[in-house]
Short mmCIF file of C-alpha atoms in Angstrom, two decimals:
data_model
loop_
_atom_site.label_atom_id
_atom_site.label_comp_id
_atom_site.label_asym_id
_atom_site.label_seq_id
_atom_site.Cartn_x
_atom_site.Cartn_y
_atom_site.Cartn_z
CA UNK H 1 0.00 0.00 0.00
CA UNK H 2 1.39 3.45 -0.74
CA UNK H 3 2.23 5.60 2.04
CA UNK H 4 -0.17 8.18 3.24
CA UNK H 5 0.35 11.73 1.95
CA UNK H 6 1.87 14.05 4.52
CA UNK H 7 -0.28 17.47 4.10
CA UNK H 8 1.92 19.66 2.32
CA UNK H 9 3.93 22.77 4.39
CA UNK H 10 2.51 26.09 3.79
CA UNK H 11 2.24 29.41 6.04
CA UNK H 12 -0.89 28.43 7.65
CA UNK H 13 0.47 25.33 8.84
CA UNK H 14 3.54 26.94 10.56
CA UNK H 15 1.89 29.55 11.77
CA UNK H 16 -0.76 26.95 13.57
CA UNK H 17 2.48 24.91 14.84
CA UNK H 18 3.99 27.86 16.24
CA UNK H 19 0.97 29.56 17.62
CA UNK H 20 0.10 25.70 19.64
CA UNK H 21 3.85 26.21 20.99
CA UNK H 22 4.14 29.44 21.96
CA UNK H 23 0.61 29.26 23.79
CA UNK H 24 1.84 25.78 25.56
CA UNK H 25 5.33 27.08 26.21
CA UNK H 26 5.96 30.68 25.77
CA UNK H 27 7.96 32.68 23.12
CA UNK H 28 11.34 31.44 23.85
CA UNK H 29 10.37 27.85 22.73
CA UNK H 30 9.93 28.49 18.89
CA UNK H 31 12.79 28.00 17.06
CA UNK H 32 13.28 26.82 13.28
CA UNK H 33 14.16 23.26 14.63
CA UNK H 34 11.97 22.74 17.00
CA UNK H 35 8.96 23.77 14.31
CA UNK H 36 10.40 21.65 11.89
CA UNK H 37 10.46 18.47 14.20
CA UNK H 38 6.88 19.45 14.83
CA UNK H 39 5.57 19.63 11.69
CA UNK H 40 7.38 16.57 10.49
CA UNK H 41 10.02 18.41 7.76
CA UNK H 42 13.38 19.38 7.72
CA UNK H 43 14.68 22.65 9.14
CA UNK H 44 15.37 24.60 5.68
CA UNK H 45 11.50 23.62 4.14
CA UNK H 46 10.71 26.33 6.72
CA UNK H 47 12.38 29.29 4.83
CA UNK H 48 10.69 28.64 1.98
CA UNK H 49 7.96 30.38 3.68
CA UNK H 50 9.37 32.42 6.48
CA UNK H 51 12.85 34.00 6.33
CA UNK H 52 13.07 34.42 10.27
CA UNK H 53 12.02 33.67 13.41
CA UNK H 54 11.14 36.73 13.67
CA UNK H 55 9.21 36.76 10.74
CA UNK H 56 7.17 33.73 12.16
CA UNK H 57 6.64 35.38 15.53
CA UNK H 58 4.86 38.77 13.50
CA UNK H 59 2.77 36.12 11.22
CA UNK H 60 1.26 34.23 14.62
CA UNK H 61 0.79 37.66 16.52
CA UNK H 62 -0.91 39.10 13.03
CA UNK H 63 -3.23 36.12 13.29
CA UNK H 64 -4.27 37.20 16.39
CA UNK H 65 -5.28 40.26 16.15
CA UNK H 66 -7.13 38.66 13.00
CA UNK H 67 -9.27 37.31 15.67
CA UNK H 68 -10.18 40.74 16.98
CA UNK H 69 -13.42 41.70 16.12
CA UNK H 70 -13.78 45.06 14.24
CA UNK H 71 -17.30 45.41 13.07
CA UNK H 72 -18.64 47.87 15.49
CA UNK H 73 -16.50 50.33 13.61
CA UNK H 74 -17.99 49.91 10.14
CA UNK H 75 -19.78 53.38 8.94
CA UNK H 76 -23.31 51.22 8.78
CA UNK H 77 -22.68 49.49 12.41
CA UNK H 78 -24.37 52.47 14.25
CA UNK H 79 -22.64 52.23 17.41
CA UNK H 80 -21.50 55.97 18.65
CA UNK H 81 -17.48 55.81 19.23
CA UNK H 82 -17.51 55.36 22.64
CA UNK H 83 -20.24 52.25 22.45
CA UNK H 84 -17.35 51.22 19.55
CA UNK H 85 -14.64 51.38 21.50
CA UNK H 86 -15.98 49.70 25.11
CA UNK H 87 -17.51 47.06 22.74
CA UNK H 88 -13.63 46.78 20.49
CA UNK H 89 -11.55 46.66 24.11
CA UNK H 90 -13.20 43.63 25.22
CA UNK H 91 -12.99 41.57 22.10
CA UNK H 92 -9.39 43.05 21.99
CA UNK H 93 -8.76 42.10 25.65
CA UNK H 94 -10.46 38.54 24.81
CA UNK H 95 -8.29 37.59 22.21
CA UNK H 96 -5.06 38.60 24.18
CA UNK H 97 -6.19 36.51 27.23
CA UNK H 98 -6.05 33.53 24.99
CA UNK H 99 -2.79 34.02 23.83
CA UNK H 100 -0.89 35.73 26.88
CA UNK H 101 2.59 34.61 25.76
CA UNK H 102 1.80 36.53 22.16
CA UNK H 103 1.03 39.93 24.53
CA UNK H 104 4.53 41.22 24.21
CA UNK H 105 4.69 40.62 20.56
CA UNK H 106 2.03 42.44 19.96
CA UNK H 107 2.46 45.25 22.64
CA UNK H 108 4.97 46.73 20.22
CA UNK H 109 2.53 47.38 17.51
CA UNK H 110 1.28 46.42 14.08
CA UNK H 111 4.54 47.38 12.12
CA UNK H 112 3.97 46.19 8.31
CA UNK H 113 1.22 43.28 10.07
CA UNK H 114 -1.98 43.37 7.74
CA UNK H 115 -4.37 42.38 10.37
CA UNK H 116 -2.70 44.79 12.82
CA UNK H 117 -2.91 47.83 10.00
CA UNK H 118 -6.22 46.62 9.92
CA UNK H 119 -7.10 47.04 13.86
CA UNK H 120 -5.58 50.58 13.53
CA UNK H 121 -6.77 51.91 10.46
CA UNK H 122 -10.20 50.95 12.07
CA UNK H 123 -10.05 52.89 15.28
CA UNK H 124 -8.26 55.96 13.35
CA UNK H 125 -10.93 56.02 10.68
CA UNK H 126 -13.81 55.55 13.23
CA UNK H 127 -12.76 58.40 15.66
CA UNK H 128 -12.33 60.66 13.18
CA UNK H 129 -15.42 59.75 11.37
CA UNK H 130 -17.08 60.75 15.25
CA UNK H 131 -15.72 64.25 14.59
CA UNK H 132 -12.51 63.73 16.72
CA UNK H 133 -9.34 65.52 15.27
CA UNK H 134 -6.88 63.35 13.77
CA UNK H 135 -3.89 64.26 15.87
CA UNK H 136 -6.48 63.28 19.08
CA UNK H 137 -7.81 60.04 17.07
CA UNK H 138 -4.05 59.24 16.97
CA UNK H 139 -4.04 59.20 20.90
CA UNK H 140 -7.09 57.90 21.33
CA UNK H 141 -5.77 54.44 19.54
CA UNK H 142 -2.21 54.64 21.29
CA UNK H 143 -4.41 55.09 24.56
CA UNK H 144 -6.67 52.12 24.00
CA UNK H 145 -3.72 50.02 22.72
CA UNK H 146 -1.13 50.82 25.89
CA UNK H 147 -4.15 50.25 28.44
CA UNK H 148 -5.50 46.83 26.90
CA UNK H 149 -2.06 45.38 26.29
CA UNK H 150 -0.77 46.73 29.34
CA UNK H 151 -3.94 45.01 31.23
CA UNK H 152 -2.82 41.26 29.45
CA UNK H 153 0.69 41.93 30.27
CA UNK H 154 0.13 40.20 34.14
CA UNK H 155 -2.02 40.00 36.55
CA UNK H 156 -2.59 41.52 39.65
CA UNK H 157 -4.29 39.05 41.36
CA UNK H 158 -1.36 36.86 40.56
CA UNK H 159 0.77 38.67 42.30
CA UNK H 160 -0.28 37.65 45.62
CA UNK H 161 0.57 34.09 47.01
CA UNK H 162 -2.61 32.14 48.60
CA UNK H 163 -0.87 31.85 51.77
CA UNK H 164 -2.10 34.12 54.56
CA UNK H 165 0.96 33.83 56.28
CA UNK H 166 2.52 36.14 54.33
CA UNK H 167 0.63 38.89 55.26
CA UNK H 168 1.05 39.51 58.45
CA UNK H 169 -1.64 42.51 59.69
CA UNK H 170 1.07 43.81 61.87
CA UNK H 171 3.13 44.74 58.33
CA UNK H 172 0.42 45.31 56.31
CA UNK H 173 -2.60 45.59 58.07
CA UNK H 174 -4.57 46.22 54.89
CA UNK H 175 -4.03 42.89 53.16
CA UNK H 176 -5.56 40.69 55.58
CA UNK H 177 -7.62 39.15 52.69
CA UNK H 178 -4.80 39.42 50.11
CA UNK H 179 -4.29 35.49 50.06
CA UNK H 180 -7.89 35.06 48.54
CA UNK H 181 -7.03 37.20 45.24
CA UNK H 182 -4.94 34.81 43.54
CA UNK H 183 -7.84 32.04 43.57
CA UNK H 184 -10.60 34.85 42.44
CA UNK H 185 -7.80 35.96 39.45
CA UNK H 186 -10.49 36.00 36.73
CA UNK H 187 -12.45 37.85 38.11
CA UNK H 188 -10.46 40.65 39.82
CA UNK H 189 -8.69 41.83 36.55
CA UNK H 190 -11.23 41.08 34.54
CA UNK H 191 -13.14 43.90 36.92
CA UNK H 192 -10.33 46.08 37.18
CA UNK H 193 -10.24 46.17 33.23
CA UNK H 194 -14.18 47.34 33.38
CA UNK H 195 -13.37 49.42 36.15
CA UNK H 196 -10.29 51.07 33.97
CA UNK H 197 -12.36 51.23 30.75
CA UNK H 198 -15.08 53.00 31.82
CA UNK H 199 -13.10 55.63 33.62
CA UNK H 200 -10.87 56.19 30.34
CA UNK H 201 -14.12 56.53 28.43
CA UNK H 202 -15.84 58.56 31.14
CA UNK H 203 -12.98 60.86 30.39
CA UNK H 204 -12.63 60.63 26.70
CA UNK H 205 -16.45 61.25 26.72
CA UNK H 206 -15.77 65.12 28.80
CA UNK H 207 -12.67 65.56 26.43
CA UNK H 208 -15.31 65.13 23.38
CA UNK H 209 -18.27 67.37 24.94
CA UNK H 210 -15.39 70.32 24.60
CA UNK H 211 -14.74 70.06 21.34
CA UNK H 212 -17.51 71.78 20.53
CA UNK H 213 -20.39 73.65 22.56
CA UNK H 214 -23.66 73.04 21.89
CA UNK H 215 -25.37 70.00 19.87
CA UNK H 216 -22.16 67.85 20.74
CA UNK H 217 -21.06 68.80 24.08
CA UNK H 218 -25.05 67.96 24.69
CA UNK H 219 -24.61 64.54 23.41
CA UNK H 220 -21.46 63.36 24.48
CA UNK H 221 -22.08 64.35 27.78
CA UNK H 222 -25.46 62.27 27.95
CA UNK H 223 -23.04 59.31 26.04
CA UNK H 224 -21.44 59.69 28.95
CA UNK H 225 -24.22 59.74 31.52
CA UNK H 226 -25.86 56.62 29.87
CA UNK H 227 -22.42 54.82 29.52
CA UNK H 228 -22.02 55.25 32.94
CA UNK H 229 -23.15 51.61 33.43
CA UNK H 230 -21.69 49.76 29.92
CA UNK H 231 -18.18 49.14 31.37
CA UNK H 232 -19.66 46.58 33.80
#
């Protein structure tokens, strides 16, 4: 009988391979040899595809922000920029949480990445589409971008050790329920992120009402007011 057909290399397949290892075993465990053993091929096949590491690393993080979903910032989605943007952050902060090793990657931005153009060409075109000047819709998407990132890059409930011992209330007579926070980790940061996103947006929301008096200091400011509760 003739052998079974191994599936033929191609970008997707690396890219899978490497994405499954860096999510089991962090960044430091891809390496052209180690993908090749995976995928069954010898080392060089690779650079038929990829002339780097580095060039694989930027493919897997592109396909992650791939997952991030962008439709609340289509002209016909009728969600006002602030709805856009709470409703972007989570899917944003979603898709990092699965892939926490790919955070750092990613944190230093899209560079030539198409999905990552993609993800900023998005949030540019939307704010400024909201009437927001371009030089503040350029902050606006380096705000959102260091504050979700930064939010994936650890966590702070993680930080504490689920012994109690080590917080004695003579030293620190404020933590004496600090060893619970590492077992309630999901939900602590995920609430600090709501808790951070609405305040940025509460803010963003007064820094639009001045823009202009009248008709759109009116409605950003009751954006605001009925936001108040959209964070949670």
């Amino acid at each position: 009988m003739a052998r079974p057909r191994k599936p033929l290399l191609s970008r997707d397949r690396i890219v899978a391979a490497a994405g499954s290892l860096i999510d089991a075993e962090g960044l430091e465990a891809v390496s052209t040899r180690r993908l090749a053993a995976e995928l069954g091929v010898s080392g060089p096949s690779l650079y038929n595809h990829f002339r780097t590491k580095d060039e694989i690393l930027e493919a897997v993080a592109d396909a992650v922000s791939a997952q991030v979903d962008l439709s609340m910032f289509d002209a016909s989605d009728g969600r006002d920029w602030r709805t856009a943007l709470h409703d972007w952050a989570l899917s944003y902060r979603a898709a990092l949480a699965d892939h926490p090793h790919l955070v750092p990657v990613l944190a230093r931005g899209p560079g030539r990445r198409p999905a990552g153009l993609r993800v900023a060409d998005a949030v540019f075109g939307a704010m400024v589409r909201a009437g927001w000047p371009p030089a503040q819709a350029t902050h606006i998407g380096a705000l959102m971008r260091y504050f979700i990132t930064g939010s994936a890059l650890g966590s702070f409930a993680r930080g504490f050790v689920d012994d109690v011992s080590a917080y004695d209330p003579a030293d620190y007579p404020h933590l004496g329920q600090a060893h619970l926070l590492a077992e309630r980790r999901e939900q602590v940061d995920q609430g600090a992120f709501e808790t951070g996103l609405r305040a940025l947006l509460d803010g963003l929301a007064l820094q639009y009402a001045a823009l202009a008096p009248g008709g759109r200091g009116a409605a950003a400011t009751g954006a605001a007011r009925r936001g108040g509760g959209q964070g949670g």
